[in-house]
Short mmCIF file of C-alpha atoms in Angstrom, two decimals:
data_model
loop_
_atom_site.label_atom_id
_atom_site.label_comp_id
_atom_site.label_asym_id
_atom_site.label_seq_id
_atom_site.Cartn_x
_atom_site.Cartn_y
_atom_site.Cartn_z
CA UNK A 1 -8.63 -49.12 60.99
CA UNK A 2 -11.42 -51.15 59.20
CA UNK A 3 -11.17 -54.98 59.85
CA UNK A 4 -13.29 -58.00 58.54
CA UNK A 5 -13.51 -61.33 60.49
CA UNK A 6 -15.76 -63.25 58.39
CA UNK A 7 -14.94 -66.84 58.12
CA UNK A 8 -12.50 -66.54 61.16
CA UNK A 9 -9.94 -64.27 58.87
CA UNK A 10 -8.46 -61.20 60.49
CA UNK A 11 -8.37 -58.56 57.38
CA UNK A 12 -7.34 -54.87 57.47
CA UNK A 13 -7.51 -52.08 54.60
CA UNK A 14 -3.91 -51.77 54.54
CA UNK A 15 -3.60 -55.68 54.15
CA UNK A 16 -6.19 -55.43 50.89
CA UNK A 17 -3.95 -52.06 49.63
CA UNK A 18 -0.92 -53.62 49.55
CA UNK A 19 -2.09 -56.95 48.05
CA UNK A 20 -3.20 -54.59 45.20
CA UNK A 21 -0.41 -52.53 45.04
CA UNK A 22 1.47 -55.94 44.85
CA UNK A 23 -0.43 -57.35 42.02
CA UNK A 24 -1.63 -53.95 40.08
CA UNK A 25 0.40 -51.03 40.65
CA UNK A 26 4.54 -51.81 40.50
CA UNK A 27 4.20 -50.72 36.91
CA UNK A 28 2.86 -47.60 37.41
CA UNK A 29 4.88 -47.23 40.42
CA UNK A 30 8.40 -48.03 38.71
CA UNK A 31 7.20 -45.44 35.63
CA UNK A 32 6.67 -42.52 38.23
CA UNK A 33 9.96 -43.24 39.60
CA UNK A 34 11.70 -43.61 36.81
CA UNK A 35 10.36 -39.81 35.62
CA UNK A 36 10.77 -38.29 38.85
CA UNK A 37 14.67 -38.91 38.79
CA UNK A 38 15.36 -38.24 35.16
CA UNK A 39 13.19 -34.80 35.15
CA UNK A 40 14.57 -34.25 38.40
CA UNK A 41 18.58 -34.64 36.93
CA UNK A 42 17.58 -33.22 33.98
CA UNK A 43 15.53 -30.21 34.79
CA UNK A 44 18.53 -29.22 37.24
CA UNK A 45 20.72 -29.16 34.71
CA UNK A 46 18.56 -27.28 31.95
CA UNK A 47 17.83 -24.40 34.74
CA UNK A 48 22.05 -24.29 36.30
CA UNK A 49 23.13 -24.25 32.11
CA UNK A 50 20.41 -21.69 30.73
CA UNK A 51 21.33 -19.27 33.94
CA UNK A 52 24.84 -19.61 33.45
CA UNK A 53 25.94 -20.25 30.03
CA UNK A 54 26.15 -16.95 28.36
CA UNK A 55 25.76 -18.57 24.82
CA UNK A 56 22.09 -19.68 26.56
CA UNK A 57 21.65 -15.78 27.56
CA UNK A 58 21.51 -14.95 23.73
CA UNK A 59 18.35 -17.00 22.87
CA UNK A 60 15.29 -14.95 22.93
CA UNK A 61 13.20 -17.73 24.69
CA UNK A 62 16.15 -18.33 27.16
CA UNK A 63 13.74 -17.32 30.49
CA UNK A 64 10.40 -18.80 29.19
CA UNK A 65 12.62 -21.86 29.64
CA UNK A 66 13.79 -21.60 32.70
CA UNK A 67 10.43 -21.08 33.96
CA UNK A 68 9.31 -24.36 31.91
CA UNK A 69 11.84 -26.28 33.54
CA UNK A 70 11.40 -24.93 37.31
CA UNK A 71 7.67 -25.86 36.47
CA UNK A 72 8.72 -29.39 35.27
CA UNK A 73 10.92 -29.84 38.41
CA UNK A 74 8.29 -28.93 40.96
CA UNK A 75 6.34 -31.80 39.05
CA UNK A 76 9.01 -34.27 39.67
CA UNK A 77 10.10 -33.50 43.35
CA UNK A 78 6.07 -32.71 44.22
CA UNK A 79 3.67 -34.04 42.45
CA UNK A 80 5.14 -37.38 41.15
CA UNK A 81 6.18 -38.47 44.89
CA UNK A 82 2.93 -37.70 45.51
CA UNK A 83 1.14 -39.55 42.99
CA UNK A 84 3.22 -42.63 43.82
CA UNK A 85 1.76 -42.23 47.56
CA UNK A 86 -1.70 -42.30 46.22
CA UNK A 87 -1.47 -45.58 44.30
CA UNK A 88 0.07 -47.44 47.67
CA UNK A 89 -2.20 -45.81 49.82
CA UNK A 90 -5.40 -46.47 47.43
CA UNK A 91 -7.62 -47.37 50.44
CA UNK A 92 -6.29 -45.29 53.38
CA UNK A 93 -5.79 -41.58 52.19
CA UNK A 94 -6.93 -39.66 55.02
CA UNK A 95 -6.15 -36.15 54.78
CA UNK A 96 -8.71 -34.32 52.10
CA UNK A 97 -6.93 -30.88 52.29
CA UNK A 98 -3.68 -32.85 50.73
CA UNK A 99 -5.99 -34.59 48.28
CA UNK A 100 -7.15 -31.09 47.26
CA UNK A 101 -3.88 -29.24 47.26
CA UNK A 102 -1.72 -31.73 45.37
CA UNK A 103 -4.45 -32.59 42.61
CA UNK A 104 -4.91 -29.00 42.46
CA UNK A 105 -0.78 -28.48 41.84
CA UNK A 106 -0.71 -31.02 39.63
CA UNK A 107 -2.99 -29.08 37.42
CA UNK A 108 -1.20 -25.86 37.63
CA UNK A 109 1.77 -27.59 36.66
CA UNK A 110 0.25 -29.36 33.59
CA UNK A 111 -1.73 -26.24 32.51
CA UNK A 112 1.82 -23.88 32.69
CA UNK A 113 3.91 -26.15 31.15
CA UNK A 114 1.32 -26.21 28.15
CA UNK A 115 1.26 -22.69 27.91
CA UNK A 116 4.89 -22.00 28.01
CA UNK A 117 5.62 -24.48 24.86
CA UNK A 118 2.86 -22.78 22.75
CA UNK A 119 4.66 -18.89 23.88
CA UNK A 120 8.28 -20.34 22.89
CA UNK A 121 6.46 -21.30 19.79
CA UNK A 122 5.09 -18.65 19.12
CA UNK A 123 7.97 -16.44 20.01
CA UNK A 124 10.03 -18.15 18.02
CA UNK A 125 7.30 -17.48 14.95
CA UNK A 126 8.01 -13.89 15.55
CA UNK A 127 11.48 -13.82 15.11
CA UNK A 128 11.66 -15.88 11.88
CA UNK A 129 8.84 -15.31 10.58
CA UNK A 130 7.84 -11.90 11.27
CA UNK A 131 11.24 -10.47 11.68
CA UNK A 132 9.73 -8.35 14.97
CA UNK A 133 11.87 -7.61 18.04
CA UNK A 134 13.01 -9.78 20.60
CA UNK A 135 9.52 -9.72 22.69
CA UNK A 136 11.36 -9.86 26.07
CA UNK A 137 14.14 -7.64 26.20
CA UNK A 138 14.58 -7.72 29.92
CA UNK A 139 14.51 -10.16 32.66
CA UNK A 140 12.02 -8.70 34.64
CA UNK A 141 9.19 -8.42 32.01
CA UNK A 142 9.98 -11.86 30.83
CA UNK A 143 9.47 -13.00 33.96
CA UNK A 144 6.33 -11.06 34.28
CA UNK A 145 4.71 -12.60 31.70
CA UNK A 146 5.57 -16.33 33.23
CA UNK A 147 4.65 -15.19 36.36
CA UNK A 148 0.92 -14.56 34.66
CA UNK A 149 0.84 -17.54 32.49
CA UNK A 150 1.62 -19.54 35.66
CA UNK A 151 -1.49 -17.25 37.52
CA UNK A 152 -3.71 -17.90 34.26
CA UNK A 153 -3.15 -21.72 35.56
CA UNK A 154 -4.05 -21.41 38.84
CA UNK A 155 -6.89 -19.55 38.00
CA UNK A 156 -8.26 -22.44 35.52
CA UNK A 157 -7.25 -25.09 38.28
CA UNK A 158 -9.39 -23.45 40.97
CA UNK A 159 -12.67 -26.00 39.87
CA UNK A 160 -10.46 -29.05 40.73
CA UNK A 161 -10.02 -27.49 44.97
CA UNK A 162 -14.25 -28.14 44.37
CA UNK A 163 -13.96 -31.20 42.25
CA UNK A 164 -11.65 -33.38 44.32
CA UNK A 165 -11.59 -35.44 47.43
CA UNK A 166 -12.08 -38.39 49.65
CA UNK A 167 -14.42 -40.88 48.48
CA UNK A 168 -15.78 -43.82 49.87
CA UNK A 169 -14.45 -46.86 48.06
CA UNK A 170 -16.02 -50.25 48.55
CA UNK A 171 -13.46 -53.44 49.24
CA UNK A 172 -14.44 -56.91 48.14
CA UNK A 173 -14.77 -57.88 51.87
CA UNK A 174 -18.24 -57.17 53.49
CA UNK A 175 -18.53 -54.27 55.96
CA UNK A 176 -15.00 -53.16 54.78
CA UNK A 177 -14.72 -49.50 53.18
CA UNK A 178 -12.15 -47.61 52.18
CA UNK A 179 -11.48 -44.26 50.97
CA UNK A 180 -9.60 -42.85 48.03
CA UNK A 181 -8.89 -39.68 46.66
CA UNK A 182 -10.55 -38.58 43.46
CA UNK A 183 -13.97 -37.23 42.01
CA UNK A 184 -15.98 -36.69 44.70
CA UNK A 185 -19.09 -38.46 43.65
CA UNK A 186 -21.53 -35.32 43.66
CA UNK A 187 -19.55 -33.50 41.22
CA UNK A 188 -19.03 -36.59 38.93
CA UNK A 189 -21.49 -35.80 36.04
CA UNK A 190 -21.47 -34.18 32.79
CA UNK A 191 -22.74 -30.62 33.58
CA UNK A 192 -19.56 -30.46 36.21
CA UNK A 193 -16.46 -32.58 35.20
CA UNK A 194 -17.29 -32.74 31.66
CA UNK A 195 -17.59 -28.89 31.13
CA UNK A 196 -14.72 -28.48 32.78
CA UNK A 197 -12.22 -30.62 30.98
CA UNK A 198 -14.21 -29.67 27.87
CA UNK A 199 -12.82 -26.23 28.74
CA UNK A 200 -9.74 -27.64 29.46
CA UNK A 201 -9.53 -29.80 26.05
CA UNK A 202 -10.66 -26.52 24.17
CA UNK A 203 -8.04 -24.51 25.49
CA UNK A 204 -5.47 -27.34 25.00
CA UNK A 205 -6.52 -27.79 21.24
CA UNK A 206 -5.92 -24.05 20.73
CA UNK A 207 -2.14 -24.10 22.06
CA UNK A 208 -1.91 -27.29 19.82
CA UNK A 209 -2.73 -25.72 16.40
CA UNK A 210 -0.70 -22.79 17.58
CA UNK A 211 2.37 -24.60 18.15
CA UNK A 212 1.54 -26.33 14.95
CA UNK A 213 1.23 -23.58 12.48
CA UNK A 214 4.54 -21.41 14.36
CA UNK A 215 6.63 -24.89 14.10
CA UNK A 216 5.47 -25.61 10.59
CA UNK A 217 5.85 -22.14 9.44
CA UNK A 218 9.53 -22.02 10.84
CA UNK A 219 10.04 -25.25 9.60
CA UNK A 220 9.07 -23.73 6.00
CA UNK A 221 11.66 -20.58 6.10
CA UNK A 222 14.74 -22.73 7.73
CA UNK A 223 14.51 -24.92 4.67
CA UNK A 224 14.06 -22.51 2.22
CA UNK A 225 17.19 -20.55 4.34
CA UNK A 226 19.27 -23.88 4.01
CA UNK A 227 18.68 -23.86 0.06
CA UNK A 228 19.83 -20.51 0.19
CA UNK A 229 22.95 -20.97 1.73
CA UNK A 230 24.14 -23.43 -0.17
CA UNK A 231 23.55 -21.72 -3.51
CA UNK A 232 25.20 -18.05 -1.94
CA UNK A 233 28.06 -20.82 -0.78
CA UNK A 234 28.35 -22.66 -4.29
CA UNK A 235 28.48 -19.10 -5.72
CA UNK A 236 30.94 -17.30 -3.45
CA UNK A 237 33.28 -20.42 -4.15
CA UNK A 238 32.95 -20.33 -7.72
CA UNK A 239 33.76 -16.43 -7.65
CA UNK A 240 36.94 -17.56 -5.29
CA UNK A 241 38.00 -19.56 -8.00
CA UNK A 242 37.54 -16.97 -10.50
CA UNK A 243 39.57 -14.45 -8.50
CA UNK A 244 42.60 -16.45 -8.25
CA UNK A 245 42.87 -17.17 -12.06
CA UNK A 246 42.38 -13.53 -12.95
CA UNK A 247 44.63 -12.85 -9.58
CA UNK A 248 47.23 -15.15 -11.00
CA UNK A 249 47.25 -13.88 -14.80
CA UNK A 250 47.63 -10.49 -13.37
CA UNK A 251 50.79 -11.43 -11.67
CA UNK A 252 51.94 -12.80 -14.80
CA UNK A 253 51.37 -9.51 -16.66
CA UNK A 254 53.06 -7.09 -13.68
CA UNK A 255 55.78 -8.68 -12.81
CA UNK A 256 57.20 -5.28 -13.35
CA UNK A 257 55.74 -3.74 -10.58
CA UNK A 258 55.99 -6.66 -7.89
CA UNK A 259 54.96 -4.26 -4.52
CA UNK A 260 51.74 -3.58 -6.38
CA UNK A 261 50.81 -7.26 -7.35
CA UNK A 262 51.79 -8.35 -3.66
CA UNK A 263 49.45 -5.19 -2.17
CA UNK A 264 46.32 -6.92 -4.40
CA UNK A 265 46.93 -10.15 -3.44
CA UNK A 266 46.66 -9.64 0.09
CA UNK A 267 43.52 -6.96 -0.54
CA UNK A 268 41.97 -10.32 -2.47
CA UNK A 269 43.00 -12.78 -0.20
CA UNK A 270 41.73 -11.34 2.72
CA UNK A 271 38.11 -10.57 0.81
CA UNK A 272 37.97 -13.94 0.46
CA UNK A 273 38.96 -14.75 3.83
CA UNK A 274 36.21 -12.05 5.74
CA UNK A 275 33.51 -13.65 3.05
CA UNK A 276 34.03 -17.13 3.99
CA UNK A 277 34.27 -16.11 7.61
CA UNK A 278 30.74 -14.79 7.76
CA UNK A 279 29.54 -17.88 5.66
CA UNK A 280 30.75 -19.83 8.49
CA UNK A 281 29.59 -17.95 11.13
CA UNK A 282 25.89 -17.62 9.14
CA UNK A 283 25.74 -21.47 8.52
CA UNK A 284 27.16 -21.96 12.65
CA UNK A 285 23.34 -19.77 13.46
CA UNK A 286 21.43 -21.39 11.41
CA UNK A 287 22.89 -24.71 12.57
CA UNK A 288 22.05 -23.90 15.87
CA UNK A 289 18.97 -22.56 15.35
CA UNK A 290 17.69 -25.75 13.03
CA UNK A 291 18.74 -27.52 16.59
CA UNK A 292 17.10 -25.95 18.88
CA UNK A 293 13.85 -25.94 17.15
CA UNK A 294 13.59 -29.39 16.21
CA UNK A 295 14.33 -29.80 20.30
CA UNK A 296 11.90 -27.45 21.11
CA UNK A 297 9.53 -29.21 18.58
CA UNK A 298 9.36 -32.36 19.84
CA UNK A 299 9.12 -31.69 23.23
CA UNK A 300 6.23 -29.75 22.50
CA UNK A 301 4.95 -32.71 20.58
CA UNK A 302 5.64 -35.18 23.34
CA UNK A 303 3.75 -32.35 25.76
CA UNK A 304 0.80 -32.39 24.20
CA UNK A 305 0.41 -35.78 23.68
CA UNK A 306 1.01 -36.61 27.00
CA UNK A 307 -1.58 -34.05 27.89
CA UNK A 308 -4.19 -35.01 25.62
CA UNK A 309 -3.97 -38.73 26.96
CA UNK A 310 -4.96 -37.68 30.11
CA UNK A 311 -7.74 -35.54 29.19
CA UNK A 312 -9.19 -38.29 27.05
CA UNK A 313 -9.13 -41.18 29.51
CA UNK A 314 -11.19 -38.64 31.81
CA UNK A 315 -13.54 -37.71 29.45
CA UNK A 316 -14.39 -41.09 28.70
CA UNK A 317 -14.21 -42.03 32.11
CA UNK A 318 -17.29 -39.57 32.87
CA UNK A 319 -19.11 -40.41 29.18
CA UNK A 320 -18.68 -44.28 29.03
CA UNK A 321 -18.09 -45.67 31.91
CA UNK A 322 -18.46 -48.85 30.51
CA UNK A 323 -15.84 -48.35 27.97
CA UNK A 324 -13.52 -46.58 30.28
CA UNK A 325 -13.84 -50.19 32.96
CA UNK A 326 -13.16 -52.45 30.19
CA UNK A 327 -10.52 -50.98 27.66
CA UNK A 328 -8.97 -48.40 29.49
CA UNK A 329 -9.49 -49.30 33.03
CA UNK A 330 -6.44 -52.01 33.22
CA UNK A 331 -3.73 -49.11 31.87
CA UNK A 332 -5.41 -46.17 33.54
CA UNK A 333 -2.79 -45.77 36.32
CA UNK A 334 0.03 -45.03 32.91
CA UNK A 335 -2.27 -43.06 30.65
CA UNK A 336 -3.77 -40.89 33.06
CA UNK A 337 -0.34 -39.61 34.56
CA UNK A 338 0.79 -39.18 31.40
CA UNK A 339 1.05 -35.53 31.81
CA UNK A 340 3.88 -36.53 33.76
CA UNK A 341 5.92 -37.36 31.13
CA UNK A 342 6.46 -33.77 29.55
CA UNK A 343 7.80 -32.69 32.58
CA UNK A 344 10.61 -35.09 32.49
CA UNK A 345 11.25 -35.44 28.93
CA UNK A 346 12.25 -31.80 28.08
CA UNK A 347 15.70 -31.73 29.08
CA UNK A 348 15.91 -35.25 27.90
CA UNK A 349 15.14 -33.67 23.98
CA UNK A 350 17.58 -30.84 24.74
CA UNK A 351 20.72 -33.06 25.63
CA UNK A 352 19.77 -35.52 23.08
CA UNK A 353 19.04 -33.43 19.52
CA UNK A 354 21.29 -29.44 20.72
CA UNK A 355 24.60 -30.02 20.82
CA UNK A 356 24.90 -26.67 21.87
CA UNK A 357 23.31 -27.60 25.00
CA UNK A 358 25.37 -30.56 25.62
CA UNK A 359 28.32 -28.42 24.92
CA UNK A 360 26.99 -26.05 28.06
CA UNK A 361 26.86 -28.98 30.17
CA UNK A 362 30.06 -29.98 29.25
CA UNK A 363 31.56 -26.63 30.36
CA UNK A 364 29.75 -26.59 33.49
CA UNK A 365 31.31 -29.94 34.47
CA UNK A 366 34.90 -28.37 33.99
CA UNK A 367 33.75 -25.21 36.00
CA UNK A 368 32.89 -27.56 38.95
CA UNK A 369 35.57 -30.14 38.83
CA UNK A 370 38.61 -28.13 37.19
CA UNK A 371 41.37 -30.67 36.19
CA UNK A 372 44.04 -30.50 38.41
CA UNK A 373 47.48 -29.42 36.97
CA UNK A 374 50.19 -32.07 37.57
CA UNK A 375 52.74 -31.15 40.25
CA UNK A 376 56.30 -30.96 38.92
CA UNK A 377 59.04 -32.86 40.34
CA UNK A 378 61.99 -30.60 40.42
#
């Protein structure tokens, strides 16, 4: 433990730390907390109702979300408590092998998550768009291919191991230093950090114009779909209508043979009845399906942006420093973990815009707290 005893005062690091904390970093604080339990709530439930609901076990991107949200809760039980430890502890992080491991995880987690959104995008492309086969049609090739996105993200994380940990950082107190974890300050130049997010940017930008063209394509047929339903609906009544005046003139005219006109009214009736049926059902799928994509849509748009935040503030960071300390500086502890906020806003989007999902969570409530029957009094 560093102390200062100029002027007579008796000053530690942990003192200074949590004065700062105390006057800089409750907001940032209260915002990690906040995410950690709603993504943690919320990503439970999205993995318990897409495991169990067997209406969930019929969507083709059913296990790339599972995945997504087991990636978005180790965020919120890991890497967010950890985060929040960082900001108290701003002067007196002493273990560089946790510095390493968690900045490392938190890019892993940020980097899968990414990846995942742009493959449900892009599975769902093929499936309305391109009218292909379901591309998973097991569980253990679908989880296969999360297994390797997830390795892909490792793999690109491995720089930040190098990248990252304990600095030195300087106190306003004379003879008092600290140390923080972050940049080390070797590796803190273009040809290093700002290749590497560069990479990372590049990559991101990709998945973004990916999502972008699936979404907007599917976007495209389910509205043209919608127009088409309603005109195959406005013509299936009118041809209902027609049926039952020519049904009921033909009554008029064999009244004579009364079996026979009873025979073609139920044949007619029951036409109508198998037609409307499989309007109903059609218009119920595309329903659902209209749901779940605008879901999936924005929390691939709230992803992203969340994502692309964070890789800004550091690329400024390293090219303006300047600009970084005066504009950016003051709500750098938000921006910069705003990665953080994909991971607990997907099953927020779900609940809120599928009601087939809400439905699902409904169900699983009964399932674990059955109403009791009331006990007759004989």
């Amino acid at each position: 433990m560093a102390y200062n005893f100029t002027n007579g005062t008796h000053t530690s690091l942990r003192e200074i730390e949590y004065q700062q904390f105390m006057d800089k970093d409750i907001p940032a604080t209260l915002f990690l907390i906040f995410l950690s339990v709603i993504g943690t709530i919320g990503n439970i439930h999205t993995i318990l109702v897409y495991m169990l609901s067997p209406i969930m076990a019929k969507y083709s991107v059913r296990v790339f979300i599972i995945w997504l949200a087991f990636n978005d809760l180790t965020a919120c039980v890991v890497c967010m408590p950890f985060e929040i430890f960082d900001i108290r502890y701003d002067y007196t992080f002493s273990s560089d092998g946790a510095c390493k491991f968690f900045k490392f995880l938190n890019h892993v987690v940020t980097g899968a998550s990414c990846i995942l959104l742009t493959l449900i995008a892009i599975e769902r492309y093929r499936i309305f768009i391109k009218k292909l086969p379901v591309l998973i049609t097991n569980i253990q090739k679908s989880n296969v291919i999360s297994s390797v996105v997830v390795g892909f993200s490792m793999i690109l994380s491995i720089p930040v191991l190098i990248y990252y940990g304990l600095n030195k950082k300087e106190t306003n107190y004379v003879g008092l230093i600290g140390k923080e974890c972050r940049f080390l300050l070797e590796y803190e130049k273009m040809k290093y950090l700002g290749s590497y997010y560069s990479i990372v940017l590049f990559i991101g930008l990709v998945c973004v114009a990916m999502c972008i063209f699936s979404y907007g394509r599917i976007l495209h047929v389910i509205c043209t779909r919608k127009e088409w339903r309603k005109s195959i609906r406005k013509k299936s009544v009118s041809s209902v209508i027609s049926t039952s005046d020519i049904r009921s003139e033909t009554t008029r005219v064999t009244s004579t043979i009364h079996n026979e006109a009873v025979e073609l009214n139920k044949l007619q009736t029951g036409t109508c009845d198998r037609t409307n049926k499989k309007l109903t059902r059609s218009s119920h799928n595309l329903g659902n399906a209209i749901r779940l994509t605008i879901s999936l849509i924005i929390a691939t748009g709230v992803s992203y942006i969340g994502n692309m935040l964070y890789v800004f503030t550091k690329m400024v960071q390293i090219l303006n420093h300047t600009m970084y300390q005066n504009h950016i500086r003051p709500i750098a502890d938000i921006i910069g973990r705003g990665y953080f906020v994909s991971n607990a806003s997907n099953p927020i989007v779900f609940c809120l815009l599928d009601r087939t999902f809400r439905q699902e969570c409904i169900k699983l409530y009964r399932k674990i707290c059955p109403k009791k029957k009331p006990v007759s009094i004989e």
